[in-house]
mmCIF file of N, CA and C in Angstrom:
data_model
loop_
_atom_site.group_PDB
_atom_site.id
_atom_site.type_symbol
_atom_site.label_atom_id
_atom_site.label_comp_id
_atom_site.label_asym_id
_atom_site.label_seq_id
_atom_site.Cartn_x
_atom_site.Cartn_y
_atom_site.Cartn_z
ATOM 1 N N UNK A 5 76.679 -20.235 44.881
ATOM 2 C CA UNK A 5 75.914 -19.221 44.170
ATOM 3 C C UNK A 5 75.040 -18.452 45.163
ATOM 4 N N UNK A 6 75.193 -17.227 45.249
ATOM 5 C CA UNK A 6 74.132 -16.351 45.942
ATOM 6 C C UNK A 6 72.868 -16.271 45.353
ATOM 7 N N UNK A 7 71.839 -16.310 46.479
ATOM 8 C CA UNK A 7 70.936 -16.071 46.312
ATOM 9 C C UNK A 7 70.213 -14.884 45.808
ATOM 10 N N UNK A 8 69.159 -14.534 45.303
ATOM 11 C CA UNK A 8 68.522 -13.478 44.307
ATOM 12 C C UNK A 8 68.328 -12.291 46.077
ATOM 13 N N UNK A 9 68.357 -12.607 46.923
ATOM 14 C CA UNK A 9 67.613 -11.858 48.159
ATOM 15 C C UNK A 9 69.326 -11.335 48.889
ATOM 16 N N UNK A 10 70.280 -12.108 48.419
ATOM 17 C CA UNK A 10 71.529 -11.680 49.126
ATOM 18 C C UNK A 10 72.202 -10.739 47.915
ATOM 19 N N UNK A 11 71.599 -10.996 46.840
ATOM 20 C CA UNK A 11 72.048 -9.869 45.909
ATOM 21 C C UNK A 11 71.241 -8.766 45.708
ATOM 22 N N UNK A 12 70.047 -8.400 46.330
ATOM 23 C CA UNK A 12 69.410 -7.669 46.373
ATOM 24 C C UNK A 12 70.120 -6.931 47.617
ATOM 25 N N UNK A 13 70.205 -7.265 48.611
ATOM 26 C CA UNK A 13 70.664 -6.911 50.062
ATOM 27 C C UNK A 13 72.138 -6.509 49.869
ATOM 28 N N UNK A 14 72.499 -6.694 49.092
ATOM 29 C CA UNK A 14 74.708 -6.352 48.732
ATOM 30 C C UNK A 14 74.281 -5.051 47.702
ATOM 31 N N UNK A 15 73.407 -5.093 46.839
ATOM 32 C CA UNK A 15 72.967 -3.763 46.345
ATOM 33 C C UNK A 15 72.618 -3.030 46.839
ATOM 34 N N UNK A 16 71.616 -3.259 47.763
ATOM 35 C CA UNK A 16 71.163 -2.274 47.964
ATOM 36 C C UNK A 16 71.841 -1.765 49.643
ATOM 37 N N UNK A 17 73.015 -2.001 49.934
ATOM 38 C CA UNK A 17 73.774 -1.674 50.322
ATOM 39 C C UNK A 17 75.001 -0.758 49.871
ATOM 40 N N UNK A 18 74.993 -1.095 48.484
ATOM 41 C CA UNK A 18 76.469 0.284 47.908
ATOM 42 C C UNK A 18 75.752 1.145 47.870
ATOM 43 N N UNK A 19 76.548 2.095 47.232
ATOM 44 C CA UNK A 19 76.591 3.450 47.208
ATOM 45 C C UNK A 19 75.230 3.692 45.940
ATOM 46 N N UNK A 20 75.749 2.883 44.700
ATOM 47 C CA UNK A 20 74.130 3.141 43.707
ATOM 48 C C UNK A 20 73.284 2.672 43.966
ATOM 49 N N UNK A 21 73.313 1.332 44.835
ATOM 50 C CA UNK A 21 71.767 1.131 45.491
ATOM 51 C C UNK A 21 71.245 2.275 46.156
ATOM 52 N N UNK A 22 71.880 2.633 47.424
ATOM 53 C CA UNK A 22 71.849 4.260 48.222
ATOM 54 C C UNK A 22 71.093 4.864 47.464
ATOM 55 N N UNK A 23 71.693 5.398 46.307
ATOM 56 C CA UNK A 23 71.211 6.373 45.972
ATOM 57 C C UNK A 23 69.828 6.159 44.996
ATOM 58 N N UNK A 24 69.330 4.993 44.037
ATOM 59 C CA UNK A 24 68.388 4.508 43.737
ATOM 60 C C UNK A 24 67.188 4.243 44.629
ATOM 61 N N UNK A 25 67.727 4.107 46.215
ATOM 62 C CA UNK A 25 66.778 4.240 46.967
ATOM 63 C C UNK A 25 66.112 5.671 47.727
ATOM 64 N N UNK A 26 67.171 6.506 47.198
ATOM 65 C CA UNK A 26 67.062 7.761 47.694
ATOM 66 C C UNK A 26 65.683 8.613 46.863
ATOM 67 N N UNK A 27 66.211 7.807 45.590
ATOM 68 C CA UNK A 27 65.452 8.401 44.384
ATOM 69 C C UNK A 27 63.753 8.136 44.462
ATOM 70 N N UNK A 28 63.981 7.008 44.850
ATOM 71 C CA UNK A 28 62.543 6.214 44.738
ATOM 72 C C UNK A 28 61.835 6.805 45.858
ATOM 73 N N UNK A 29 62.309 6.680 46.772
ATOM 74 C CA UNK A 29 61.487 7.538 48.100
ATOM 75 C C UNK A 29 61.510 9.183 47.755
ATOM 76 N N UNK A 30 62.007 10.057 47.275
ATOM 77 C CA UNK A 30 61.562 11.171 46.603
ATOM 78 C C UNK A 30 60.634 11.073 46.002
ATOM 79 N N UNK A 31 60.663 10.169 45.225
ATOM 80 C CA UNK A 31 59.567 10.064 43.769
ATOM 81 C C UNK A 31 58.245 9.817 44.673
ATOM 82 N N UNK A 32 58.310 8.791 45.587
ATOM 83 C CA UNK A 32 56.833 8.564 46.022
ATOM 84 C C UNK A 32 56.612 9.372 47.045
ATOM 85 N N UNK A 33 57.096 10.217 47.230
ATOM 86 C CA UNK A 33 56.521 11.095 48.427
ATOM 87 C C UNK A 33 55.999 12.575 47.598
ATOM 88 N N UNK A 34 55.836 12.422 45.962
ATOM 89 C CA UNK A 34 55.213 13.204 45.239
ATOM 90 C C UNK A 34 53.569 13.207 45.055
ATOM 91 N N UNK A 35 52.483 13.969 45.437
ATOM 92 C CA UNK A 35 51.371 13.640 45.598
ATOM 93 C C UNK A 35 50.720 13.038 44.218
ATOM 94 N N UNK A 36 51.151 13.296 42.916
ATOM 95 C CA UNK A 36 51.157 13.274 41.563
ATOM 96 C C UNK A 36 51.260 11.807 40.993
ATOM 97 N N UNK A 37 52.707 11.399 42.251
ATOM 98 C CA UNK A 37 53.299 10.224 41.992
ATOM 99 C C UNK A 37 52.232 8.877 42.666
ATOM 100 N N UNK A 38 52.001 9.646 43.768
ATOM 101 C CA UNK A 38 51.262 8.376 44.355
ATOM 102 C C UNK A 38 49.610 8.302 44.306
ATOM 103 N N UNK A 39 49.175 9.497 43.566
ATOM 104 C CA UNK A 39 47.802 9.347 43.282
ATOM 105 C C UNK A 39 47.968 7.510 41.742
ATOM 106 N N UNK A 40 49.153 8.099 41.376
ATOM 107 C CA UNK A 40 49.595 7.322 39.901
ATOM 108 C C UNK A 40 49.840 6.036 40.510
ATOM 109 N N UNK A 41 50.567 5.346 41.953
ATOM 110 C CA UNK A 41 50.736 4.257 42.151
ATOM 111 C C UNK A 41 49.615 3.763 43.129
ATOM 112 N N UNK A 42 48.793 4.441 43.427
ATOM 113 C CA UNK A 42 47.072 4.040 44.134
ATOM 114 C C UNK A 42 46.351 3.527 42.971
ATOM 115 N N UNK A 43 46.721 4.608 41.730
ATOM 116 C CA UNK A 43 45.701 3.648 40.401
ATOM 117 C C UNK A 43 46.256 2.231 40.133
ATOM 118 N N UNK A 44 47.795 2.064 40.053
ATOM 119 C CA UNK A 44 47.940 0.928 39.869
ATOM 120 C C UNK A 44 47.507 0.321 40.513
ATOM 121 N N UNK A 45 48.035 0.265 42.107
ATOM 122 C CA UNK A 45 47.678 -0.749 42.634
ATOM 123 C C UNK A 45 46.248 -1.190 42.692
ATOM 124 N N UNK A 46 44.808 -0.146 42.926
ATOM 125 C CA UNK A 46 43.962 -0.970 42.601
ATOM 126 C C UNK A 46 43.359 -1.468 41.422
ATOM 127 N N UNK A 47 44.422 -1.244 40.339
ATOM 128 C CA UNK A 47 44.041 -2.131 38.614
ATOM 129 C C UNK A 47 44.488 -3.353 38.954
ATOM 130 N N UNK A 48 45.277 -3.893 40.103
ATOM 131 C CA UNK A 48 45.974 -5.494 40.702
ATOM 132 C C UNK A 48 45.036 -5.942 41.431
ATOM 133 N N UNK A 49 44.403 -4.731 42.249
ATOM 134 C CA UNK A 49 43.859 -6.074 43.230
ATOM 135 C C UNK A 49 42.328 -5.870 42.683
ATOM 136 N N UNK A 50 41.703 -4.981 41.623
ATOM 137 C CA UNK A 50 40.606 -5.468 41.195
ATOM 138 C C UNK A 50 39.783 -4.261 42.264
ATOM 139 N N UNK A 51 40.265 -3.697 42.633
ATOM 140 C CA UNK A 51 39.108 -2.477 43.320
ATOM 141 C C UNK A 51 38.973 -1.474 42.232
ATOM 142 N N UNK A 52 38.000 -0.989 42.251
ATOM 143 C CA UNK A 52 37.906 0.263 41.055
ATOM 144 C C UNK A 52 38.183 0.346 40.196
ATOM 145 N N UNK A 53 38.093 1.408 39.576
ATOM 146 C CA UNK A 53 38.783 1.684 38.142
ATOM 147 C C UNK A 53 38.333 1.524 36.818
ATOM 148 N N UNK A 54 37.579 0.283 36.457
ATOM 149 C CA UNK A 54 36.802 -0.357 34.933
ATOM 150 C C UNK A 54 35.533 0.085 35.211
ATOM 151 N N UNK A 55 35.309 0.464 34.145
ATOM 152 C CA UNK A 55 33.770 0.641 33.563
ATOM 153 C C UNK A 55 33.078 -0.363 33.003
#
């Protein structure tokens, strides 16, 4: 049985991984996008954000 990290790595090696990764790095290189994944991330680690 393969592992969860060798099936990640065989995906994201074809052609729709390719291109899912193509997508995702577009998306975050949107200033819109990553003001939106700075809020997340500090609602995780507890910096900022609550009143």
């Amino acid at each position: 049985m393969s592992s969860l990290t060798q099936k990640l790595t065989s995906f994201a090696r074809s052609p729709q991984g390719k291109k899912m990764i193509d997508q995702a790095r577009r998306y975050a290189t949107k200033p819109e996008n990553q003001a939106k994944l700075k809020q997340l991330g500090s609602k995780f680690t507890g910096k900022g954000g609550r009143s």
